[in-house]
JSON list of C-alpha atoms in Angstrom, two decimals:
[
{"chain": "L", "resi": 231, "resn": "ALA", "atom": "CA", "xyz": [-0.14, -0.09, 0.09]},
{"chain": "L", "resi": 232, "resn": "GLN", "atom": "CA", "xyz": [1.50, 3.61, -0.77]},
{"chain": "L", "resi": 233, "resn": "ASP", "atom": "CA", "xyz": [0.12, 7.16, -0.74]},
{"chain": "L", "resi": 234, "resn": "GLY", "atom": "CA", "xyz": [-2.42, 6.49, 2.06]},
{"chain": "L", "resi": 235, "resn": "ASP", "atom": "CA", "xyz": [-3.40, 3.55, 0.35]},
{"chain": "L", "resi": 236, "resn": "LEU", "atom": "CA", "xyz": [-3.70, 1.21, 4.09]},
{"chain": "L", "resi": 237, "resn": "ASP", "atom": "CA", "xyz": [-5.53, 3.94, 5.23]},
{"chain": "L", "resi": 238, "resn": "ARG", "atom": "CA", "xyz": [-8.13, 4.42, 2.96]},
{"chain": "L", "resi": 239, "resn": "ILE", "atom": "CA", "xyz": [-8.86, 0.39, 2.36]},
{"chain": "L", "resi": 240, "resn": "LEU", "atom": "CA", "xyz": [-9.25, 0.58, 6.46]},
{"chain": "L", "resi": 241, "resn": "THR", "atom": "CA", "xyz": [-11.50, 3.03, 6.22]},
{"chain": "L", "resi": 242, "resn": "GLU", "atom": "CA", "xyz": [-13.46, 1.69, 3.64]},
{"chain": "L", "resi": 243, "resn": "MET", "atom": "CA", "xyz": [-13.17, -1.96, 5.46]},
{"chain": "L", "resi": 244, "resn": "SER", "atom": "CA", "xyz": [-14.19, 0.01, 9.22]},
{"chain": "L", "resi": 245, "resn": "GLY", "atom": "CA", "xyz": [-17.10, 1.57, 7.75]},
{"chain": "L", "resi": 246, "resn": "GLU", "atom": "CA", "xyz": [-18.38, -1.39, 5.75]},
{"chain": "L", "resi": 247, "resn": "LEU", "atom": "CA", "xyz": [-17.89, -3.90, 8.39]},
{"chain": "L", "resi": 248, "resn": "LEU", "atom": "CA", "xyz": [-19.67, -1.62, 11.38]},
{"chain": "L", "resi": 249, "resn": "GLY", "atom": "CA", "xyz": [-22.61, -1.37, 9.14]},
{"chain": "L", "resi": 250, "resn": "HIS", "atom": "CA", "xyz": [-23.66, -4.81, 9.60]},
{"chain": "L", "resi": 251, "resn": "ASP", "atom": "CA", "xyz": [-24.79, -6.00, 12.92]},
{"chain": "L", "resi": 252, "resn": "GLY", "atom": "CA", "xyz": [-22.16, -8.40, 14.40]},
{"chain": "L", "resi": 253, "resn": "PHE", "atom": "CA", "xyz": [-19.19, -7.66, 12.72]},
{"chain": "L", "resi": 254, "resn": "GLY", "atom": "CA", "xyz": [-17.54, -4.94, 15.00]},
{"chain": "L", "resi": 255, "resn": "GLU", "atom": "CA", "xyz": [-15.71, -8.04, 16.90]},
{"chain": "L", "resi": 256, "resn": "LEU", "atom": "CA", "xyz": [-14.53, -9.09, 13.19]},
{"chain": "L", "resi": 257, "resn": "LEU", "atom": "CA", "xyz": [-12.94, -5.06, 12.62]},
{"chain": "L", "resi": 258, "resn": "TRP", "atom": "CA", "xyz": [-11.20, -5.05, 16.30]},
{"chain": "L", "resi": 259, "resn": "GLY", "atom": "CA", "xyz": [-9.75, -8.18, 15.60]},
{"chain": "L", "resi": 260, "resn": "VAL", "atom": "CA", "xyz": [-8.60, -7.71, 12.10]},
{"chain": "L", "resi": 261, "resn": "LEU", "atom": "CA", "xyz": [-7.45, -3.95, 13.22]},
{"chain": "L", "resi": 262, "resn": "GLU", "atom": "CA", "xyz": [-5.06, -5.96, 16.24]},
{"chain": "L", "resi": 263, "resn": "GLN", "atom": "CA", "xyz": [-3.53, -8.04, 13.69]},
{"chain": "L", "resi": 264, "resn": "ILE", "atom": "CA", "xyz": [-2.52, -5.55, 11.47]},
{"chain": "L", "resi": 265, "resn": "CYS", "atom": "CA", "xyz": [-0.93, -3.55, 14.23]},
{"chain": "L", "resi": 266, "resn": "ALA", "atom": "CA", "xyz": [0.85, -6.62, 15.51]},
{"chain": "L", "resi": 267, "resn": "ASN", "atom": "CA", "xyz": [2.13, -7.14, 12.11]},
{"chain": "L", "resi": 268, "resn": "ILE", "atom": "CA", "xyz": [3.32, -3.53, 11.46]},
{"chain": "L", "resi": 269, "resn": "VAL", "atom": "CA", "xyz": [4.95, -3.86, 14.91]},
{"chain": "L", "resi": 270, "resn": "LYS", "atom": "CA", "xyz": [6.39, -7.22, 13.83]},
{"chain": "L", "resi": 271, "resn": "ALA", "atom": "CA", "xyz": [8.07, -5.74, 11.27]},
{"chain": "L", "resi": 272, "resn": "CYS", "atom": "CA", "xyz": [9.42, -2.91, 12.79]},
{"chain": "L", "resi": 273, "resn": "GLU", "atom": "CA", "xyz": [11.07, -5.17, 15.75]},
{"chain": "L", "resi": 274, "resn": "TRP", "atom": "CA", "xyz": [12.64, -7.41, 12.75]},
{"chain": "L", "resi": 275, "resn": "CYS", "atom": "CA", "xyz": [14.38, -4.39, 11.32]},
{"chain": "L", "resi": 276, "resn": "LEU", "atom": "CA", "xyz": [15.24, -2.86, 14.77]},
{"chain": "L", "resi": 277, "resn": "ILE", "atom": "CA", "xyz": [16.98, -6.62, 16.18]},
{"chain": "L", "resi": 278, "resn": "GLY", "atom": "CA", "xyz": [19.46, -6.72, 13.38]},
{"chain": "L", "resi": 279, "resn": "ASP", "atom": "CA", "xyz": [21.45, -9.19, 11.01]},
{"chain": "L", "resi": 280, "resn": "GLN", "atom": "CA", "xyz": [21.89, -11.84, 13.41]},
{"chain": "L", "resi": 281, "resn": "MET", "atom": "CA", "xyz": [18.35, -12.44, 13.22]},
{"chain": "L", "resi": 282, "resn": "GLY", "atom": "CA", "xyz": [18.25, -12.51, 9.36]},
{"chain": "L", "resi": 283, "resn": "SER", "atom": "CA", "xyz": [17.30, -8.70, 9.29]},
{"chain": "L", "resi": 284, "resn": "LEU", "atom": "CA", "xyz": [18.80, -5.93, 7.75]},
{"chain": "L", "resi": 285, "resn": "ASP", "atom": "CA", "xyz": [21.90, -4.71, 9.36]},
{"chain": "L", "resi": 286, "resn": "ARG", "atom": "CA", "xyz": [20.83, -1.38, 10.37]},
{"chain": "L", "resi": 287, "resn": "ARG", "atom": "CA", "xyz": [22.84, 0.85, 12.88]},
{"chain": "L", "resi": 288, "resn": "PHE", "atom": "CA", "xyz": [21.65, 4.15, 14.54]},
{"chain": "L", "resi": 289, "resn": "SER", "atom": "CA", "xyz": [24.89, 6.36, 13.48]},
{"chain": "L", "resi": 290, "resn": "HIS", "atom": "CA", "xyz": [23.27, 9.42, 15.46]},
{"chain": "L", "resi": 291, "resn": "GLU", "atom": "CA", "xyz": [21.12, 9.39, 18.75]},
{"chain": "L", "resi": 292, "resn": "GLU", "atom": "CA", "xyz": [18.48, 11.54, 17.01]},
{"chain": "L", "resi": 293, "resn": "ASP", "atom": "CA", "xyz": [18.07, 8.36, 14.52]},
{"chain": "L", "resi": 294, "resn": "ALA", "atom": "CA", "xyz": [16.45, 6.27, 18.14]},
{"chain": "L", "resi": 295, "resn": "SER", "atom": "CA", "xyz": [14.52, 9.30, 18.30]},
{"chain": "L", "resi": 296, "resn": "VAL", "atom": "CA", "xyz": [12.88, 8.79, 14.54]},
{"chain": "L", "resi": 297, "resn": "VAL", "atom": "CA", "xyz": [11.69, 4.89, 15.90]},
{"chain": "L", "resi": 298, "resn": "LEU", "atom": "CA", "xyz": [10.27, 6.21, 18.90]},
{"chain": "L", "resi": 299, "resn": "GLU", "atom": "CA", "xyz": [8.20, 8.79, 16.91]},
{"chain": "L", "resi": 300, "resn": "ASP", "atom": "CA", "xyz": [7.64, 5.85, 14.62]},
{"chain": "L", "resi": 301, "resn": "MET", "atom": "CA", "xyz": [6.04, 4.06, 17.88]},
{"chain": "L", "resi": 302, "resn": "MET", "atom": "CA", "xyz": [4.07, 6.87, 18.66]},
{"chain": "L", "resi": 303, "resn": "ALA", "atom": "CA", "xyz": [2.36, 7.15, 15.16]},
{"chain": "L", "resi": 304, "resn": "LEU", "atom": "CA", "xyz": [1.51, 4.01, 15.31]},
{"chain": "L", "resi": 305, "resn": "ARG", "atom": "CA", "xyz": [0.09, 3.92, 19.22]},
{"chain": "L", "resi": 306, "resn": "GLN", "atom": "CA", "xyz": [-2.37, 7.22, 17.30]},
{"chain": "L", "resi": 307, "resn": "TYR", "atom": "CA", "xyz": [-3.26, 5.90, 14.45]},
{"chain": "L", "resi": 308, "resn": "PHE", "atom": "CA", "xyz": [-4.51, 2.58, 16.18]},
{"chain": "L", "resi": 309, "resn": "VAL", "atom": "CA", "xyz": [-5.92, 4.20, 19.10]},
{"chain": "L", "resi": 310, "resn": "GLN", "atom": "CA", "xyz": [-7.69, 7.09, 16.91]},
{"chain": "L", "resi": 311, "resn": "LYS", "atom": "CA", "xyz": [-8.49, 9.49, 19.94]},
{"chain": "L", "resi": 312, "resn": "ASP", "atom": "CA", "xyz": [-10.68, 12.67, 18.92]},
{"chain": "L", "resi": 313, "resn": "GLU", "atom": "CA", "xyz": [-10.61, 15.97, 19.97]},
{"chain": "L", "resi": 314, "resn": "ASP", "atom": "CA", "xyz": [-12.57, 14.75, 23.83]},
{"chain": "L", "resi": 315, "resn": "GLY", "atom": "CA", "xyz": [-10.09, 11.63, 24.37]},
{"chain": "L", "resi": 316, "resn": "ASN", "atom": "CA", "xyz": [-12.53, 9.25, 23.76]},
{"chain": "L", "resi": 317, "resn": "THR", "atom": "CA", "xyz": [-11.00, 6.26, 21.81]},
{"chain": "L", "resi": 318, "resn": "ASN", "atom": "CA", "xyz": [-12.21, 5.39, 18.61]},
{"chain": "L", "resi": 319, "resn": "GLY", "atom": "CA", "xyz": [-9.83, 2.52, 17.40]},
{"chain": "L", "resi": 320, "resn": "LEU", "atom": "CA", "xyz": [-8.34, -0.14, 19.64]},
{"chain": "L", "resi": 321, "resn": "ASP", "atom": "CA", "xyz": [-7.91, 0.44, 23.02]},
{"chain": "L", "resi": 322, "resn": "GLU", "atom": "CA", "xyz": [-4.80, 1.92, 24.00]},
{"chain": "L", "resi": 323, "resn": "GLU", "atom": "CA", "xyz": [-3.65, -0.64, 26.76]},
{"chain": "L", "resi": 324, "resn": "VAL", "atom": "CA", "xyz": [-4.03, -3.30, 23.73]},
{"chain": "L", "resi": 325, "resn": "VAL", "atom": "CA", "xyz": [-1.68, -1.04, 21.44]},
{"chain": "L", "resi": 326, "resn": "ALA", "atom": "CA", "xyz": [0.60, -0.67, 24.21]},
{"chain": "L", "resi": 327, "resn": "HIS", "atom": "CA", "xyz": [1.65, -3.94, 24.69]},
{"chain": "L", "resi": 328, "resn": "LYS", "atom": "CA", "xyz": [1.90, -4.76, 20.78]},
{"chain": "L", "resi": 329, "resn": "ILE", "atom": "CA", "xyz": [4.79, -1.73, 21.02]},
{"chain": "L", "resi": 330, "resn": "SER", "atom": "CA", "xyz": [5.93, -2.56, 24.06]},
{"chain": "L", "resi": 331, "resn": "ARG", "atom": "CA", "xyz": [8.84, -5.02, 23.08]},
{"chain": "L", "resi": 332, "resn": "MET", "atom": "CA", "xyz": [9.77, -2.59, 20.09]},
{"chain": "L", "resi": 333, "resn": "GLU", "atom": "CA", "xyz": [10.42, 0.38, 22.69]},
{"chain": "L", "resi": 334, "resn": "ILE", "atom": "CA", "xyz": [12.81, -1.80, 24.48]},
{"chain": "L", "resi": 335, "resn": "LEU", "atom": "CA", "xyz": [14.68, -2.54, 21.01]},
{"chain": "L", "resi": 336, "resn": "ALA", "atom": "CA", "xyz": [15.07, 1.28, 20.29]},
{"chain": "L", "resi": 337, "resn": "ASN", "atom": "CA", "xyz": [15.92, 2.29, 23.58]},
{"chain": "L", "resi": 338, "resn": "GLN", "atom": "CA", "xyz": [18.91, -0.04, 23.51]}
]
């Protein structure tokens, strides 16, 4: 997916599933799995070549902050809080659990 395609696809899928009784749980399960797989791909990049991934070295301290910014963006994307602070996406604790290992790897 490119240029916002993932967002467009997930928005369309969410609208369709939420429009039918009984499909809300399926939607949240799908979104949770998408979140988990994105985090898994990011972790793979952070772990390094000893686990068969890309050899990635942070050359500057700021590089690690980019990873932390990515985690915050993931959290915001999948939680989807509105201006009143209400969650419209996955539960914050679910997303926090998914990215916890990535936070540990990024802070090493």
